[in-house]
Amino acid sequence: MTAKTFRWKKFFIRTLLVLFTLAIIVFAAFKLSPWPSAMIIRNVFNKGGVSTNDALEKHTPKNITAILDEVYDAADKDAKLDVYYPSSVGTDELLPVIVWIHGGGLISGDKAHIRNYCKILASHGYVTVSIDYSVAPEKKYPTPLKQTAAALAYLQQQAKRLHIDTSSFIIAGDSGGAHIAAQTANIIYNNSYAKLIGITPTLNPSQLAGQLLYCGPYDIDNVSTEGAFGGFMQTVLWAYSGSKNHKENELFKTASIINYINGDYPPSFISAGNGDPLLSHSKALARKLVQINAKVDTLFFPQEMQPVLPHEYQFILDTDAGKTALQQSLRFLNSLQLTSTP
C-alpha cells in the first residue's frame, strides 16, 4: 500500500466515523427532545401559512382599515395583535368583534397568516382581531391561554378606539388555535375549569356570544400517535406539554376540553374537512354539545366526497367548500343577533 493510498484510506475511515457520530447525535436529539422535529415542522407550516394568506389576496376587500402589531402585554414580547374593521365605520360606532386565534399545531404560525381572511370577515360588519401567542417548545401549556385572556382584557380597555362592542365577543380559531379558543370559552363560562387551570377569565359569560371552531383537536386523551400524522402529533404533544409522555402531566389533562364542558357552554359553530386527520375531534365535540343541550351548528361533508377536503380547507376560497364554510360561518354569526352600536 502506497503512502498516498494509506492517507486516503485513513481520511475515508475518519470521515465515516465523523458521519456515524453525527448520525448518532442527530438520532439522540430527535429521541431526547421535541426541538429538532418541531423546528422542521415549523419551517414547513410557516411557509404554508404565507402561501395560504397570499392565495386569499384576490378575495380581499379594499375598504378595510388595519391596525397592526398592537402590544396587548408590554411585559411579553410575543403579545401582539392586529385589528381590522370596515373603513366606513362611524367615529363612535361600535361593532361586534371576532377574536381569531391562528393555527400552526401550537408549535408554529403567525397572526399575519390569516390577515386576508380577517379582512374578509371584517367586511361583513365586524371588528376582526388576530392575536399572536407564544408557541412550543419555547413556551409550554397553558401559556397561550393566559395570553388570550390578556388580549381579551386589552381589547376591552381599548374598545372605543378600536370600535369594539364589548357586549358582543366571538372567539374563533383554526387547528391549534381552535383548541385554544374552545378552552378560552370554557374558562369564561366554567369557573371550576378556570380554577383548575389557574386562569382568571377576563370576559363575563354575557359578553361571549359564541365561537367559530375549525379543524381543531379537542380530545387530547384520544390523539393517535401512529403513522406519519401520529408522529407529528407526538411532537406537538411533547413540545406543548413539556412531557415526552404527556399523559403523565396532570395539568395537561385539562387540555382535553371535551371532558370539561357543561351545558353552559356558548353557542358554537364547528367544522372540518372530510380528509382532515382531526375530523373525529370536531365530530366528537359536536356530539358532546348536543348531549349537554348546548347550542351547536356544524358543517361536515360526506366521507366519500372527492376531492377530499384537507385540514384547514376553510381558507381555500377558490373551492365551493371554502365558500360554503364562509357563508355558513356568517349565517351562524347572524343567528346570534349581534348588532352594532351607533
mmCIF file of N, CA and C in Angstrom, residues 34-106:
data_model
loop_
_atom_site.group_PDB
_atom_site.id
_atom_site.type_symbol
_atom_site.label_atom_id
_atom_site.label_comp_id
_atom_site.label_asym_id
_atom_site.label_seq_id
_atom_site.Cartn_x
_atom_site.Cartn_y
_atom_site.Cartn_z
ATOM 1 N N PRO A 34 -38.100 17.384 21.733
ATOM 2 C CA PRO A 34 -39.016 17.661 20.614
ATOM 3 C C PRO A 34 -38.501 18.764 19.701
ATOM 4 N N TRP A 35 -37.438 19.430 20.103
ATOM 5 C CA TRP A 35 -36.967 20.602 19.359
ATOM 6 C C TRP A 35 -36.652 20.334 17.887
ATOM 7 N N PRO A 36 -35.830 19.318 17.559
ATOM 8 C CA PRO A 36 -35.486 19.135 16.139
ATOM 9 C C PRO A 36 -36.709 18.956 15.245
ATOM 10 N N SER A 37 -37.613 18.061 15.646
ATOM 11 C CA SER A 37 -38.818 17.827 14.841
ATOM 12 C C SER A 37 -39.694 19.069 14.788
ATOM 13 N N ALA A 38 -39.822 19.754 15.926
ATOM 14 C CA ALA A 38 -40.670 20.950 15.978
ATOM 15 C C ALA A 38 -40.155 22.037 15.051
ATOM 16 N N MET A 39 -38.844 22.186 14.963
ATOM 17 C CA MET A 39 -38.280 23.235 14.101
ATOM 18 C C MET A 39 -38.481 22.908 12.621
ATOM 19 N N ILE A 40 -38.395 21.629 12.280
ATOM 20 C CA ILE A 40 -38.646 21.225 10.888
ATOM 21 C C ILE A 40 -40.108 21.489 10.527
ATOM 22 N N ILE A 41 -41.013 21.064 11.413
ATOM 23 C CA ILE A 41 -42.444 21.273 11.171
ATOM 24 C C ILE A 41 -42.761 22.753 11.093
ATOM 25 N N ARG A 42 -42.187 23.531 11.979
ATOM 26 C CA ARG A 42 -42.449 24.973 11.995
ATOM 27 C C ARG A 42 -42.073 25.622 10.671
ATOM 28 N N ASN A 43 -40.919 25.246 10.144
ATOM 29 C CA ASN A 43 -40.472 25.826 8.876
ATOM 30 C C ASN A 43 -41.468 25.529 7.752
ATOM 31 N N VAL A 44 -41.930 24.276 7.691
ATOM 32 C CA VAL A 44 -42.879 23.879 6.645
ATOM 33 C C VAL A 44 -44.221 24.583 6.846
ATOM 34 N N PHE A 45 -44.730 24.584 8.063
ATOM 35 C CA PHE A 45 -46.036 25.172 8.343
ATOM 36 C C PHE A 45 -46.042 26.682 8.101
ATOM 37 N N ASN A 46 -44.981 27.353 8.492
ATOM 38 C CA ASN A 46 -44.950 28.805 8.302
ATOM 39 C C ASN A 46 -44.934 29.173 6.817
ATOM 40 N N LYS A 47 -44.236 28.396 6.019
ATOM 41 C CA LYS A 47 -44.263 28.628 4.569
ATOM 42 C C LYS A 47 -45.672 28.414 4.024
ATOM 43 N N GLY A 48 -46.341 27.376 4.541
ATOM 44 C CA GLY A 48 -47.713 27.114 4.113
ATOM 45 C C GLY A 48 -48.656 28.224 4.521
ATOM 46 N N GLY A 49 -48.450 28.793 5.716
ATOM 47 C CA GLY A 49 -49.293 29.890 6.184
ATOM 48 C C GLY A 49 -49.172 31.121 5.310
ATOM 49 N N VAL A 50 -47.959 31.416 4.875
ATOM 50 C CA VAL A 50 -47.737 32.563 3.984
ATOM 51 C C VAL A 50 -48.438 32.327 2.650
ATOM 52 N N SER A 51 -48.308 31.111 2.116
ATOM 53 C CA SER A 51 -48.931 30.792 0.824
ATOM 54 C C SER A 51 -50.454 30.874 0.910
ATOM 55 N N THR A 52 -51.017 30.382 2.001
ATOM 56 C CA THR A 52 -52.472 30.417 2.184
ATOM 57 C C THR A 52 -52.976 31.850 2.225
ATOM 58 N N ASN A 53 -52.280 32.697 2.956
ATOM 59 C CA ASN A 53 -52.683 34.100 3.035
ATOM 60 C C ASN A 53 -52.561 34.784 1.678
ATOM 61 N N ASP A 54 -51.487 34.506 0.968
ATOM 62 C CA ASP A 54 -51.282 35.107 -0.363
ATOM 63 C C ASP A 54 -52.396 34.694 -1.326
ATOM 64 N N ALA A 55 -52.833 33.441 -1.236
ATOM 65 C CA ALA A 55 -53.874 32.948 -2.139
ATOM 66 C C ALA A 55 -55.212 33.635 -1.903
ATOM 67 N N LEU A 56 -55.407 34.191 -0.710
ATOM 68 C CA LEU A 56 -56.656 34.878 -0.386
ATOM 69 C C LEU A 56 -56.659 36.340 -0.812
ATOM 70 N N GLU A 57 -55.544 36.821 -1.283
ATOM 71 C CA GLU A 57 -55.424 38.237 -1.623
ATOM 72 C C GLU A 57 -56.481 38.680 -2.636
ATOM 73 N N LYS A 58 -56.757 37.852 -3.626
ATOM 74 C CA LYS A 58 -57.709 38.233 -4.673
ATOM 75 C C LYS A 58 -59.145 38.291 -4.163
ATOM 76 N N HIS A 59 -59.411 37.677 -3.002
ATOM 77 C CA HIS A 59 -60.751 37.701 -2.418
ATOM 78 C C HIS A 59 -60.917 38.824 -1.388
ATOM 79 N N THR A 60 -59.872 39.571 -1.164
ATOM 80 C CA THR A 60 -59.855 40.512 -0.046
ATOM 81 C C THR A 60 -60.396 41.882 -0.450
ATOM 82 N N PRO A 61 -61.372 42.402 0.300
ATOM 83 C CA PRO A 61 -61.900 43.743 0.011
ATOM 84 C C PRO A 61 -60.853 44.819 0.306
ATOM 85 N N LYS A 62 -61.017 45.967 -0.324
ATOM 86 C CA LYS A 62 -60.025 47.035 -0.174
ATOM 87 C C LYS A 62 -60.410 48.077 0.876
ATOM 88 N N ASN A 63 -61.674 48.079 1.284
ATOM 89 C CA ASN A 63 -62.148 49.143 2.178
ATOM 90 C C ASN A 63 -62.080 48.740 3.646
ATOM 91 N N ILE A 64 -60.920 48.179 4.027
ATOM 92 C CA ILE A 64 -60.726 47.717 5.402
ATOM 93 C C ILE A 64 -59.557 48.479 6.039
ATOM 94 N N THR A 65 -59.789 49.009 7.213
ATOM 95 C CA THR A 65 -58.729 49.663 7.983
ATOM 96 C C THR A 65 -58.008 48.611 8.827
ATOM 97 N N ALA A 66 -56.687 48.653 8.801
ATOM 98 C CA ALA A 66 -55.883 47.692 9.561
ATOM 99 C C ALA A 66 -54.994 48.428 10.558
ATOM 100 N N ILE A 67 -55.002 47.963 11.782
ATOM 101 C CA ILE A 67 -54.099 48.458 12.818
ATOM 102 C C ILE A 67 -53.256 47.262 13.240
ATOM 103 N N LEU A 68 -51.973 47.321 12.913
ATOM 104 C CA LEU A 68 -51.117 46.150 13.084
ATOM 105 C C LEU A 68 -50.185 46.265 14.288
ATOM 106 N N ASP A 69 -49.874 45.133 14.852
ATOM 107 C CA ASP A 69 -48.875 44.997 15.921
ATOM 108 C C ASP A 69 -49.178 45.810 17.162
ATOM 109 N N GLU A 70 -50.444 45.801 17.561
ATOM 110 C CA GLU A 70 -50.802 46.368 18.866
ATOM 111 C C GLU A 70 -50.219 45.468 19.956
ATOM 112 N N VAL A 71 -49.570 46.054 20.931
ATOM 113 C CA VAL A 71 -48.996 45.288 22.040
ATOM 114 C C VAL A 71 -50.048 45.157 23.136
ATOM 115 N N TYR A 72 -50.467 43.937 23.417
ATOM 116 C CA TYR A 72 -51.512 43.758 24.423
ATOM 117 C C TYR A 72 -50.953 43.426 25.807
ATOM 118 N N ASP A 73 -49.651 43.168 25.886
ATOM 119 C CA ASP A 73 -48.992 42.974 27.180
ATOM 120 C C ASP A 73 -47.546 43.425 27.027
ATOM 121 N N ALA A 74 -47.226 44.563 27.633
ATOM 122 C CA ALA A 74 -45.901 45.156 27.455
ATOM 123 C C ALA A 74 -44.782 44.279 28.002
ATOM 124 N N ALA A 75 -45.097 43.374 28.896
ATOM 125 C CA ALA A 75 -44.080 42.519 29.506
ATOM 126 C C ALA A 75 -43.827 41.243 28.706
ATOM 127 N N ASP A 76 -44.521 41.085 27.582
ATOM 128 C CA ASP A 76 -44.465 39.842 26.814
ATOM 129 C C ASP A 76 -44.138 40.159 25.364
ATOM 130 N N LYS A 77 -42.970 39.724 24.904
ATOM 131 C CA LYS A 77 -42.533 40.053 23.540
ATOM 132 C C LYS A 77 -43.415 39.423 22.460
ATOM 133 N N ASP A 78 -44.132 38.354 22.799
ATOM 134 C CA ASP A 78 -44.987 37.695 21.821
ATOM 135 C C ASP A 78 -46.408 38.258 21.794
ATOM 136 N N ALA A 79 -46.706 39.173 22.702
ATOM 137 C CA ALA A 79 -48.087 39.625 22.906
ATOM 138 C C ALA A 79 -48.448 40.778 21.970
ATOM 139 N N LYS A 80 -48.738 40.439 20.731
ATOM 140 C CA LYS A 80 -49.154 41.439 19.744
ATOM 141 C C LYS A 80 -50.429 40.973 19.054
ATOM 142 N N LEU A 81 -51.183 41.917 18.546
ATOM 143 C CA LEU A 81 -52.413 41.591 17.824
ATOM 144 C C LEU A 81 -52.646 42.577 16.703
ATOM 145 N N ASP A 82 -53.418 42.165 15.717
ATOM 146 C CA ASP A 82 -53.810 43.006 14.588
ATOM 147 C C ASP A 82 -55.319 43.203 14.627
ATOM 148 N N VAL A 83 -55.756 44.396 14.212
ATOM 149 C CA VAL A 83 -57.174 44.739 14.246
ATOM 150 C C VAL A 83 -57.625 45.191 12.860
ATOM 151 N N TYR A 84 -58.783 44.717 12.424
ATOM 152 C CA TYR A 84 -59.347 45.080 11.123
ATOM 153 C C TYR A 84 -60.806 45.468 11.298
ATOM 154 N N TYR A 85 -61.228 46.509 10.607
ATOM 155 C CA TYR A 85 -62.642 46.892 10.627
ATOM 156 C C TYR A 85 -62.967 47.673 9.353
ATOM 157 N N PRO A 86 -64.247 47.739 8.974
ATOM 158 C CA PRO A 86 -64.623 48.464 7.755
ATOM 159 C C PRO A 86 -64.229 49.930 7.861
ATOM 160 N N SER A 87 -63.638 50.439 6.814
ATOM 161 C CA SER A 87 -63.206 51.844 6.824
ATOM 162 C C SER A 87 -64.376 52.801 6.933
ATOM 163 N N SER A 88 -65.571 52.342 6.621
ATOM 164 C CA SER A 88 -66.762 53.185 6.659
ATOM 165 C C SER A 88 -67.346 53.344 8.060
ATOM 166 N N VAL A 89 -66.798 52.655 9.057
ATOM 167 C CA VAL A 89 -67.359 52.701 10.396
ATOM 168 C C VAL A 89 -67.342 54.143 10.927
ATOM 169 N N GLY A 90 -68.434 54.531 11.599
ATOM 170 C CA GLY A 90 -68.529 55.877 12.140
ATOM 171 C C GLY A 90 -67.583 56.091 13.310
ATOM 172 N N THR A 91 -67.316 57.346 13.622
ATOM 173 C CA THR A 91 -66.350 57.689 14.658
ATOM 174 C C THR A 91 -66.652 57.017 15.991
ATOM 175 N N ASP A 92 -67.900 57.037 16.391
ATOM 176 C CA ASP A 92 -68.285 56.454 17.676
ATOM 177 C C ASP A 92 -69.019 55.118 17.531
ATOM 178 N N GLU A 93 -69.029 54.569 16.327
ATOM 179 C CA GLU A 93 -69.753 53.328 16.098
ATOM 180 C C GLU A 93 -68.973 52.137 16.656
ATOM 181 N N LEU A 94 -69.686 51.216 17.294
ATOM 182 C CA LEU A 94 -69.081 50.017 17.865
ATOM 183 C C LEU A 94 -69.640 48.788 17.168
ATOM 184 N N LEU A 95 -68.770 47.833 16.858
ATOM 185 C CA LEU A 95 -69.156 46.633 16.117
ATOM 186 C C LEU A 95 -68.863 45.374 16.935
ATOM 187 N N PRO A 96 -69.600 44.294 16.673
ATOM 188 C CA PRO A 96 -69.235 43.007 17.287
ATOM 189 C C PRO A 96 -67.810 42.647 16.888
ATOM 190 N N VAL A 97 -67.102 41.931 17.749
ATOM 191 C CA VAL A 97 -65.693 41.629 17.484
ATOM 192 C C VAL A 97 -65.455 40.124 17.428
ATOM 193 N N ILE A 98 -64.766 39.707 16.373
ATOM 194 C CA ILE A 98 -64.327 38.317 16.228
ATOM 195 C C ILE A 98 -62.848 38.265 16.581
ATOM 196 N N VAL A 99 -62.504 37.532 17.612
ATOM 197 C CA VAL A 99 -61.103 37.371 18.008
ATOM 198 C C VAL A 99 -60.636 36.010 17.495
ATOM 199 N N TRP A 100 -59.784 36.035 16.469
ATOM 200 C CA TRP A 100 -59.362 34.799 15.809
ATOM 201 C C TRP A 100 -57.971 34.398 16.291
ATOM 202 N N ILE A 101 -57.848 33.135 16.686
ATOM 203 C CA ILE A 101 -56.582 32.585 17.176
ATOM 204 C C ILE A 101 -56.025 31.659 16.096
ATOM 205 N N HIS A 102 -54.882 32.017 15.547
ATOM 206 C CA HIS A 102 -54.341 31.292 14.392
ATOM 207 C C HIS A 102 -53.897 29.874 14.751
ATOM 208 N N GLY A 103 -53.838 29.031 13.716
ATOM 209 C CA GLY A 103 -53.374 27.663 13.875
ATOM 210 C C GLY A 103 -51.875 27.556 13.674
ATOM 211 N N GLY A 104 -51.425 26.324 13.540
ATOM 212 C CA GLY A 104 -49.996 26.066 13.385
ATOM 213 C C GLY A 104 -49.519 24.936 14.280
ATOM 214 N N GLY A 105 -50.461 24.124 14.744
ATOM 215 C CA GLY A 105 -50.087 22.974 15.549
ATOM 216 C C GLY A 105 -49.517 23.327 16.907
ATOM 217 N N LEU A 106 -49.728 24.576 17.359
ATOM 218 C CA LEU A 106 -49.250 25.040 18.664
ATOM 219 C C LEU A 106 -47.732 25.145 18.723
#
